mmCIF file of C-alpha atoms in Angstrom:
data_model
loop_
_atom_site.group_PDB
_atom_site.id
_atom_site.type_symbol
_atom_site.label_atom_id
_atom_site.label_comp_id
_atom_site.label_asym_id
_atom_site.label_seq_id
_atom_site.Cartn_x
_atom_site.Cartn_y
_atom_site.Cartn_z
ATOM 1 C CA MET D 105 -24.322 -9.090 -23.562
ATOM 2 C CA THR D 106 -23.983 -8.439 -19.854
ATOM 3 C CA LYS D 107 -22.702 -12.085 -19.262
ATOM 4 C CA LEU D 108 -19.055 -12.443 -18.197
ATOM 5 C CA ASP D 109 -18.213 -14.440 -21.239
ATOM 6 C CA SER D 110 -18.929 -11.403 -23.521
ATOM 7 C CA LEU D 111 -16.301 -9.177 -21.675
ATOM 8 C CA GLU D 112 -13.806 -10.520 -23.956
ATOM 9 C CA ASN D 113 -15.837 -9.465 -26.996
ATOM 10 C CA TYR D 114 -15.989 -5.965 -25.696
ATOM 11 C CA LYS D 115 -12.112 -6.178 -24.976
ATOM 12 C CA ASP D 116 -11.437 -7.552 -28.433
ATOM 13 C CA LEU D 117 -13.452 -4.691 -29.957
ATOM 14 C CA VAL D 118 -11.419 -2.118 -27.972
ATOM 15 C CA VAL D 119 -8.183 -3.542 -28.888
ATOM 16 C CA GLY D 120 -8.949 -4.028 -32.648
ATOM 17 C CA LYS D 121 -10.187 -0.302 -32.776
ATOM 18 C CA LEU D 122 -7.078 0.965 -30.736
ATOM 19 C CA ASN D 123 -4.794 -0.503 -33.504
ATOM 20 C CA LEU D 124 -6.689 1.197 -36.177
ATOM 21 C CA HIS D 125 -6.851 4.589 -34.599
ATOM 22 C CA PHE D 126 -3.110 4.582 -33.387
ATOM 23 C CA GLU D 127 -0.911 3.645 -36.102
ATOM 24 C CA VAL D 128 2.548 4.953 -36.112
ATOM 25 C CA THR D 129 3.120 8.277 -38.300
ATOM 26 C CA GLU D 130 5.610 10.906 -38.484
ATOM 27 C CA PRO D 131 7.174 12.185 -36.151
ATOM 28 C CA ARG D 132 7.725 8.640 -35.113
ATOM 29 C CA ASN D 133 9.424 9.628 -31.870
ATOM 30 C CA LEU D 134 6.168 11.247 -30.885
ATOM 31 C CA TYR D 135 3.809 8.311 -32.007
ATOM 32 C CA GLU D 136 5.967 5.135 -31.274
ATOM 33 C CA PRO D 137 5.705 5.791 -27.624
ATOM 34 C CA ILE D 138 2.023 6.006 -27.807
ATOM 35 C CA GLU D 139 1.681 2.774 -29.741
ATOM 36 C CA TYR D 140 3.966 1.050 -27.285
ATOM 37 C CA ILE D 141 2.100 2.051 -24.116
ATOM 38 C CA LEU D 142 -1.234 1.251 -25.665
ATOM 39 C CA ASN D 143 -0.134 -2.171 -26.755
ATOM 40 C CA LEU D 144 1.404 -3.250 -23.337
ATOM 41 C CA GLY D 145 -2.033 -4.935 -22.636
ATOM 42 C CA GLY D 146 -3.832 -4.495 -19.207
ATOM 43 C CA LYS D 147 -7.453 -5.466 -18.314
ATOM 44 C CA ARG D 148 -9.092 -2.775 -20.567
ATOM 45 C CA LEU D 149 -11.420 -2.599 -17.697
ATOM 46 C CA ARG D 150 -12.599 1.125 -18.264
ATOM 47 C CA PRO D 151 -13.494 0.904 -21.993
ATOM 48 C CA VAL D 152 -15.078 -2.561 -21.487
ATOM 49 C CA LEU D 153 -17.438 -0.794 -18.875
ATOM 50 C CA THR D 154 -18.288 2.066 -21.373
ATOM 51 C CA LEU D 155 -19.375 -0.643 -23.940
ATOM 52 C CA MET D 156 -21.226 -2.763 -21.530
ATOM 53 C CA THR D 157 -23.010 0.152 -20.048
ATOM 54 C CA CYS D 158 -24.160 1.350 -23.447
ATOM 55 C CA GLU D 159 -25.669 -1.969 -24.218
ATOM 56 C CA VAL D 160 -27.220 -2.251 -20.857
ATOM 57 C CA PHE D 161 -29.235 0.830 -21.517
ATOM 58 C CA GLY D 162 -30.185 -0.402 -25.030
ATOM 59 C CA GLY D 163 -27.589 1.184 -27.006
ATOM 60 C CA ASN D 164 -25.252 -0.214 -29.704
ATOM 61 C CA PRO D 165 -21.800 -0.760 -28.262
ATOM 62 C CA GLU D 166 -20.249 0.000 -31.718
ATOM 63 C CA GLU D 167 -21.563 3.654 -31.163
ATOM 64 C CA ALA D 168 -19.726 3.815 -27.845
ATOM 65 C CA VAL D 169 -16.377 2.708 -29.068
ATOM 66 C CA ASP D 170 -14.847 6.066 -29.446
ATOM 67 C CA ALA D 171 -16.067 7.158 -26.046
ATOM 68 C CA ALA D 172 -14.486 3.851 -24.742
ATOM 69 C CA LEU D 173 -11.112 4.607 -26.539
ATOM 70 C CA ALA D 174 -11.066 8.260 -25.093
ATOM 71 C CA VAL D 175 -11.265 6.692 -21.549
ATOM 72 C CA GLU D 176 -8.584 4.071 -22.405
ATOM 73 C CA VAL D 177 -6.287 6.593 -24.076
ATOM 74 C CA PHE D 178 -6.683 9.095 -21.107
ATOM 75 C CA HIS D 179 -5.946 6.266 -18.679
ATOM 76 C CA ASN D 180 -2.736 5.331 -20.397
ATOM 77 C CA PHE D 181 -1.756 8.843 -20.652
ATOM 78 C CA SER D 182 -2.020 9.346 -16.934
ATOM 79 C CA LEU D 183 0.144 6.116 -16.528
ATOM 80 C CA VAL D 184 2.924 7.630 -18.714
ATOM 81 C CA HIS D 185 3.025 10.783 -16.554
ATOM 82 C CA ASP D 186 2.591 8.845 -13.244
ATOM 83 C CA ASP D 187 5.472 6.595 -14.155
ATOM 84 C CA ILE D 188 7.706 9.882 -14.734
ATOM 85 C CA MET D 189 6.791 11.233 -11.302
ATOM 86 C CA ASP D 190 7.434 7.908 -9.563
ATOM 87 C CA ASP D 191 10.616 7.266 -11.497
ATOM 88 C CA ALA D 192 9.110 3.777 -12.275
ATOM 89 C CA PRO D 193 11.234 1.487 -14.311
ATOM 90 C CA LEU D 194 8.466 -0.954 -15.232
ATOM 91 C CA ARG D 195 4.867 -0.991 -16.354
ATOM 92 C CA ARG D 196 3.051 -4.293 -16.845
ATOM 93 C CA GLY D 197 6.372 -6.005 -16.733
ATOM 94 C CA ASN D 198 8.041 -3.987 -19.464
ATOM 95 C CA GLU D 199 10.161 -0.833 -19.644
ATOM 96 C CA THR D 200 8.147 2.352 -18.987
ATOM 97 C CA VAL D 201 8.063 4.912 -21.856
ATOM 98 C CA HIS D 202 10.594 7.388 -20.065
ATOM 99 C CA GLU D 203 12.878 4.510 -19.480
ATOM 100 C CA LYS D 204 12.515 3.237 -23.094
ATOM 101 C CA TRP D 205 12.921 6.619 -24.605
ATOM 102 C CA ASP D 206 13.515 9.575 -22.205
ATOM 103 C CA ILE D 207 11.655 11.969 -19.858
ATOM 104 C CA ASN D 208 10.975 14.523 -22.550
ATOM 105 C CA THR D 209 9.461 12.043 -24.780
ATOM 106 C CA GLY D 210 7.213 10.728 -22.219
ATOM 107 C CA ILE D 211 6.041 14.153 -21.207
ATOM 108 C CA LEU D 212 5.313 15.126 -24.995
ATOM 109 C CA SER D 213 3.871 11.841 -25.961
ATOM 110 C CA GLY D 214 1.702 11.786 -22.894
ATOM 111 C CA ASP D 215 0.422 15.245 -23.739
ATOM 112 C CA ALA D 216 -0.497 14.003 -27.388
ATOM 113 C CA MET D 217 -2.331 11.254 -25.841
ATOM 114 C CA LEU D 218 -4.558 13.507 -23.583
ATOM 115 C CA ILE D 219 -5.276 15.618 -26.833
ATOM 116 C CA ARG D 220 -6.021 12.673 -28.826
ATOM 117 C CA SER D 221 -8.438 11.390 -26.175
ATOM 118 C CA TYR D 222 -10.581 14.483 -26.556
ATOM 119 C CA GLN D 223 -10.318 14.315 -30.380
ATOM 120 C CA LEU D 224 -12.024 10.804 -30.083
ATOM 121 C CA LEU D 225 -15.156 12.411 -28.846
ATOM 122 C CA GLU D 226 -15.589 14.951 -31.787
ATOM 123 C CA LYS D 227 -17.636 12.589 -33.933
ATOM 124 C CA TYR D 228 -20.583 12.715 -31.618
ATOM 125 C CA PRO D 229 -23.741 14.803 -32.152
ATOM 126 C CA PRO D 230 -23.400 18.412 -30.460
ATOM 127 C CA GLU D 231 -25.494 17.652 -27.397
ATOM 128 C CA VAL D 232 -23.862 14.271 -26.777
ATOM 129 C CA PHE D 233 -20.390 15.847 -27.329
ATOM 130 C CA LYS D 234 -21.204 18.535 -24.854
ATOM 131 C CA GLN D 235 -22.263 16.056 -22.114
ATOM 132 C CA LEU D 236 -19.339 13.734 -22.805
ATOM 133 C CA THR D 237 -16.549 16.458 -22.780
ATOM 134 C CA SER D 238 -18.089 18.212 -19.714
ATOM 135 C CA LEU D 239 -18.005 14.741 -17.782
ATOM 136 C CA PHE D 240 -14.644 13.903 -19.139
ATOM 137 C CA SER D 241 -13.086 17.388 -18.202
ATOM 138 C CA LYS D 242 -14.386 17.142 -14.734
ATOM 139 C CA THR D 243 -13.092 13.740 -14.354
ATOM 140 C CA ALA D 244 -9.663 14.697 -15.748
ATOM 141 C CA ILE D 245 -9.016 17.395 -13.158
ATOM 142 C CA GLU D 246 -10.200 15.247 -10.425
ATOM 143 C CA VAL D 247 -7.551 12.460 -11.462
ATOM 144 C CA CYS D 248 -4.917 15.190 -11.349
ATOM 145 C CA GLU D 249 -6.125 16.277 -7.819
ATOM 146 C CA GLY D 250 -5.932 12.624 -6.841
ATOM 147 C CA GLN D 251 -2.433 12.153 -7.993
ATOM 148 C CA GLN D 252 -1.411 15.443 -6.070
ATOM 149 C CA TYR D 253 -2.928 13.947 -2.979
ATOM 150 C CA ASP D 254 -1.088 10.863 -3.410
ATOM 151 C CA VAL D 255 2.234 12.761 -3.935
ATOM 152 C CA ASP D 256 1.560 14.908 -0.829
ATOM 153 C CA PHE D 257 0.701 11.785 1.342
ATOM 154 C CA GLU D 258 4.284 10.463 0.760
ATOM 155 C CA THR D 259 5.736 13.036 3.081
ATOM 156 C CA ARG D 260 2.851 13.289 5.610
ATOM 157 C CA ASN D 261 2.433 11.190 8.761
ATOM 158 C CA ASP D 262 -0.999 12.485 9.659
ATOM 159 C CA VAL D 263 -3.060 11.176 6.809
ATOM 160 C CA THR D 264 -6.726 10.341 7.755
ATOM 161 C CA LEU D 265 -8.901 7.464 6.384
ATOM 162 C CA SER D 266 -11.247 10.035 5.035
ATOM 163 C CA GLU D 267 -8.485 11.839 3.198
ATOM 164 C CA TYR D 268 -7.087 8.483 1.808
ATOM 165 C CA LEU D 269 -10.611 7.544 0.556
ATOM 166 C CA GLN D 270 -10.980 10.805 -1.186
ATOM 167 C CA MET D 271 -7.526 10.181 -2.840
ATOM 168 C CA ILE D 272 -8.466 6.923 -4.180
ATOM 169 C CA GLU D 273 -11.897 8.051 -5.212
ATOM 170 C CA PHE D 274 -10.219 10.738 -7.447
ATOM 171 C CA LYS D 275 -7.293 8.847 -8.649
ATOM 172 C CA THR D 276 -9.168 5.604 -9.550
ATOM 173 C CA ALA D 277 -12.878 5.499 -8.885
ATOM 174 C CA VAL D 278 -14.009 8.568 -10.864
ATOM 175 C CA LEU D 279 -12.683 7.333 -14.002
ATOM 176 C CA VAL D 280 -14.466 4.028 -13.567
ATOM 177 C CA ALA D 281 -17.580 5.951 -12.837
ATOM 178 C CA CYS D 282 -16.988 8.341 -16.075
ATOM 179 C CA ALA D 283 -16.627 5.272 -18.158
ATOM 180 C CA MET D 284 -19.818 3.932 -17.330
ATOM 181 C CA LYS D 285 -21.681 7.192 -17.302
ATOM 182 C CA MET D 286 -20.307 7.872 -20.890
ATOM 183 C CA GLY D 287 -21.769 4.584 -22.017
ATOM 184 C CA ALA D 288 -25.003 5.599 -20.665
ATOM 185 C CA ILE D 289 -24.898 9.012 -22.480
ATOM 186 C CA VAL D 290 -24.224 7.547 -25.697
ATOM 187 C CA ALA D 291 -27.184 5.234 -25.191
ATOM 188 C CA GLU D 292 -29.172 8.221 -24.392
ATOM 189 C CA ALA D 293 -30.340 7.042 -20.854
ATOM 190 C CA THR D 294 -32.192 9.441 -18.821
ATOM 191 C CA PRO D 295 -30.143 11.873 -16.745
ATOM 192 C CA GLU D 296 -31.367 10.082 -13.522
ATOM 193 C CA ASP D 297 -30.066 6.709 -14.884
ATOM 194 C CA ALA D 298 -26.891 8.158 -16.019
ATOM 195 C CA ASP D 299 -26.218 9.684 -12.544
ATOM 196 C CA ALA D 300 -27.114 6.459 -10.985
ATOM 197 C CA ILE D 301 -24.773 4.283 -13.078
ATOM 198 C CA TYR D 302 -21.950 6.852 -12.299
ATOM 199 C CA GLU D 303 -22.664 6.280 -8.553
ATOM 200 C CA PHE D 304 -22.450 2.443 -9.168
ATOM 201 C CA GLY D 305 -19.051 2.984 -10.828
ATOM 202 C CA ARG D 306 -17.713 5.248 -8.268
ATOM 203 C CA ASN D 307 -18.550 2.936 -5.371
ATOM 204 C CA LEU D 308 -17.271 -0.057 -7.296
ATOM 205 C CA GLY D 309 -14.189 1.762 -8.091
ATOM 206 C CA ILE D 310 -13.462 2.514 -4.534
ATOM 207 C CA ALA D 311 -13.937 -1.199 -3.615
ATOM 208 C CA PHE D 312 -11.619 -2.020 -6.666
ATOM 209 C CA GLN D 313 -8.863 0.113 -5.201
ATOM 210 C CA LEU D 314 -9.274 -1.106 -1.720
ATOM 211 C CA GLN D 315 -9.107 -4.746 -2.987
ATOM 212 C CA ASP D 316 -5.892 -3.777 -4.913
ATOM 213 C CA ASP D 317 -4.473 -2.417 -1.492
ATOM 214 C CA TYR D 318 -5.376 -5.738 -0.095
ATOM 215 C CA LEU D 319 -4.137 -7.859 -2.816
ATOM 216 C CA ASP D 320 -0.763 -5.869 -3.020
ATOM 217 C CA ALA D 321 0.049 -7.476 0.524
ATOM 218 C CA PHE D 322 -1.816 -10.589 0.631
ATOM 219 C CA GLY D 323 -2.540 -11.506 -3.150
ATOM 220 C CA ASN D 324 -1.432 -14.746 -4.898
ATOM 221 C CA PRO D 325 1.918 -13.702 -6.613
ATOM 222 C CA GLU D 326 1.183 -16.070 -9.461
ATOM 223 C CA THR D 327 -2.091 -14.133 -10.308
ATOM 224 C CA PHE D 328 -1.955 -10.606 -9.008
ATOM 225 C CA GLY D 329 0.195 -9.368 -11.813
ATOM 226 C CA LYS D 330 2.457 -7.146 -9.821
ATOM 227 C CA GLN D 331 4.948 -7.496 -7.091
ATOM 228 C CA VAL D 332 3.289 -8.616 -3.977
ATOM 229 C CA GLY D 333 4.364 -6.298 -1.102
ATOM 230 C CA GLY D 334 5.216 -3.325 -3.534
ATOM 231 C CA ASP D 335 3.186 -0.874 -1.543
ATOM 232 C CA ILE D 336 5.052 -1.877 1.627
ATOM 233 C CA ILE D 337 8.385 -1.485 0.080
ATOM 234 C CA GLU D 338 7.448 2.092 -1.377
ATOM 235 C CA ASN D 339 6.051 2.984 2.138
ATOM 236 C CA LYS D 340 2.742 3.596 0.730
ATOM 237 C CA LYS D 341 0.242 4.613 3.367
ATOM 238 C CA THR D 342 -2.691 2.391 2.303
ATOM 239 C CA ILE D 343 -5.770 1.641 4.257
ATOM 240 C CA LEU D 344 -4.056 -1.344 5.846
ATOM 241 C CA TYR D 345 -1.184 0.975 7.052
ATOM 242 C CA LEU D 346 -3.651 3.728 8.364
ATOM 243 C CA LYS D 347 -5.865 1.196 10.354
ATOM 244 C CA ALA D 348 -2.756 -0.782 11.616
ATOM 245 C CA LEU D 349 -1.428 2.403 12.967
ATOM 246 C CA GLU D 350 -4.852 3.051 14.710
ATOM 247 C CA PHE D 351 -5.507 -0.436 16.020
ATOM 248 C CA ALA D 352 -1.993 -1.817 16.778
ATOM 249 C CA THR D 353 -0.556 -1.889 20.188
ATOM 250 C CA PRO D 354 1.772 0.901 21.003
ATOM 251 C CA GLU D 355 4.919 -1.242 20.548
ATOM 252 C CA SER D 356 3.532 -2.403 16.936
ATOM 253 C CA GLN D 357 2.674 1.296 16.050
ATOM 254 C CA GLU D 358 6.179 2.383 16.902
ATOM 255 C CA ARG D 359 7.716 -0.433 14.900
ATOM 256 C CA LEU D 360 5.426 0.034 11.911
ATOM 257 C CA THR D 361 6.404 3.687 11.876
ATOM 258 C CA GLU D 362 10.009 2.769 11.903
ATOM 259 C CA LEU D 363 9.673 0.225 9.113
ATOM 260 C CA PHE D 364 7.890 2.884 6.916
ATOM 261 C CA SER D 365 10.672 5.493 7.532
ATOM 262 C CA GLU D 366 13.666 3.614 6.461
ATOM 263 C CA GLU D 367 14.999 1.736 3.353
ATOM 264 C CA PRO D 368 15.305 -2.019 4.368
ATOM 265 C CA ALA D 369 18.302 -4.061 3.789
ATOM 266 C CA GLU D 370 15.987 -7.109 3.331
ATOM 267 C CA PRO D 371 12.715 -5.998 1.619
ATOM 268 C CA ASP D 372 11.153 -9.539 2.210
ATOM 269 C CA GLN D 373 11.836 -9.338 5.855
ATOM 270 C CA LYS D 374 10.117 -5.970 5.977
ATOM 271 C CA ILE D 375 7.181 -7.203 3.987
ATOM 272 C CA ASP D 376 6.808 -10.213 6.389
ATOM 273 C CA GLU D 377 6.879 -8.059 9.514
ATOM 274 C CA VAL D 378 4.496 -5.353 8.255
ATOM 275 C CA LYS D 379 2.004 -7.939 7.193
ATOM 276 C CA THR D 380 2.079 -9.581 10.561
ATOM 277 C CA ILE D 381 1.417 -6.259 12.044
ATOM 278 C CA PHE D 382 -1.487 -5.684 9.621
ATOM 279 C CA GLN D 383 -2.930 -9.078 10.562
ATOM 280 C CA LYS D 384 -2.606 -8.876 14.362
ATOM 281 C CA SER D 385 -3.966 -5.324 14.464
ATOM 282 C CA GLY D 386 -7.268 -6.083 12.925
ATOM 283 C CA ALA D 387 -6.471 -3.845 9.977
ATOM 284 C CA VAL D 388 -7.025 -6.796 7.457
ATOM 285 C CA GLU D 389 -10.611 -7.472 8.743
ATOM 286 C CA PHE D 390 -11.331 -3.759 8.703
ATOM 287 C CA THR D 391 -10.155 -3.470 4.992
ATOM 288 C CA LYS D 392 -12.265 -6.470 3.939
ATOM 289 C CA ALA D 393 -15.323 -5.128 5.610
ATOM 290 C CA ALA D 394 -14.711 -1.769 3.651
ATOM 291 C CA ILE D 395 -14.219 -3.509 0.398
ATOM 292 C CA GLN D 396 -17.733 -5.319 1.105
ATOM 293 C CA GLU D 397 -19.313 -2.055 2.227
ATOM 294 C CA TYR D 398 -18.460 -0.276 -0.982
ATOM 295 C CA THR D 399 -19.517 -3.253 -3.242
ATOM 296 C CA ASP D 400 -22.897 -3.335 -1.328
ATOM 297 C CA LYS D 401 -23.272 0.507 -1.931
ATOM 298 C CA ALA D 402 -22.759 -0.028 -5.579
ATOM 299 C CA PHE D 403 -25.263 -2.757 -5.782
ATOM 300 C CA SER D 404 -27.935 -0.798 -3.855
ATOM 301 C CA VAL D 405 -27.667 1.754 -6.525
ATOM 302 C CA LEU D 406 -28.947 -0.653 -9.014
ATOM 303 C CA ASP D 407 -32.392 -0.881 -7.486
ATOM 304 C CA GLY D 408 -33.355 2.560 -8.664
ATOM 305 C CA ILE D 409 -32.027 2.141 -12.376
ATOM 306 C CA SER D 410 -34.680 1.663 -15.105
ATOM 307 C CA ILE D 411 -33.208 -1.395 -16.650
ATOM 308 C CA PRO D 412 -34.450 -5.157 -16.954
ATOM 309 C CA ASP D 413 -33.715 -7.208 -13.910
ATOM 310 C CA SER D 414 -31.487 -9.521 -16.142
ATOM 311 C CA HIS D 415 -29.205 -6.488 -16.877
ATOM 312 C CA LYS D 416 -29.136 -5.606 -13.215
ATOM 313 C CA GLN D 417 -27.931 -9.152 -12.303
ATOM 314 C CA GLY D 418 -25.298 -8.928 -15.090
ATOM 315 C CA LEU D 419 -23.888 -5.862 -13.588
ATOM 316 C CA LYS D 420 -23.910 -7.283 -10.124
ATOM 317 C CA LYS D 421 -22.173 -10.513 -11.355
ATOM 318 C CA PHE D 422 -19.638 -8.337 -12.956
ATOM 319 C CA GLY D 423 -18.920 -6.469 -9.577
ATOM 320 C CA GLU D 424 -18.669 -9.810 -7.696
ATOM 321 C CA TRP D 425 -16.264 -11.132 -10.425
ATOM 322 C CA LEU D 426 -14.135 -7.925 -10.020
ATOM 323 C CA MET D 427 -13.986 -8.111 -6.311
ATOM 324 C CA HIS D 428 -12.965 -11.731 -6.192
ATOM 325 C CA ARG D 429 -10.109 -11.465 -8.838
ATOM 326 C CA ASN D 430 -6.587 -12.707 -8.196
ATOM 327 C CA THR D 431 -7.291 -13.696 -4.586
#
């Protein structure tokens, strides 16, 4: 079941189990926001990867469902708290939890989601539970570190590319890697194979976020799923900005710095001007090459994993599909 047409089957399994696990009980003001955020949709990429990886290593995806749900609930918990920190009004086209209820509810319901994500792992045998929770805790603290780096970068003008790559690794890629390694652990893969699939997921996760940076500026508005140019409006120092600042002419560097230090009267005009600097500077070509570099790193890891070639090809096709989404 590593074919792309089976991804929907994994997703359906995740959504069905989520609905069973997270029915609204008392106190309703704690649990209704949890049900709300978990039912706003999304790609369910991370839990799907847990189930897929479990099956790739010869395990039963049904046995990996609780681990997959733990990853999904944790991911959504982080979104609830990120939205509070960003004062974001919308999530997936709907009101954010703190806007629909209030900030205190968002904090408390998010805390409850974090706890529930750990509770989902309690049914596993002791040795499996120990491995899962150890990995999960390591990942959770790295996600927090990544979020703090992201906040710090908003007020810094000296962010380097290596710092940015570390930030997206912690904020995005490690949870993708964790999701895959948890599937391998449930399937009782060897430690070497579990570590290798983690590296596959980590590199693919970095490529995924770099692709997201690119699509935010140059994606198709009808298929991207978010406002194109949102990072530019919010003055996010993505890889495109960092490399444009390095490669552009002195005049363009000065103008780019000005554009990222003011609130524009005409956002569309700012987006167009910044995109032009990105293109002329060579930042776009650099970003595309970086996406390919990390995708290739992920694929090279597959050579050393002890699974059938058909499964390796399935993982590679999944990675290729992920890197060509919504372009």
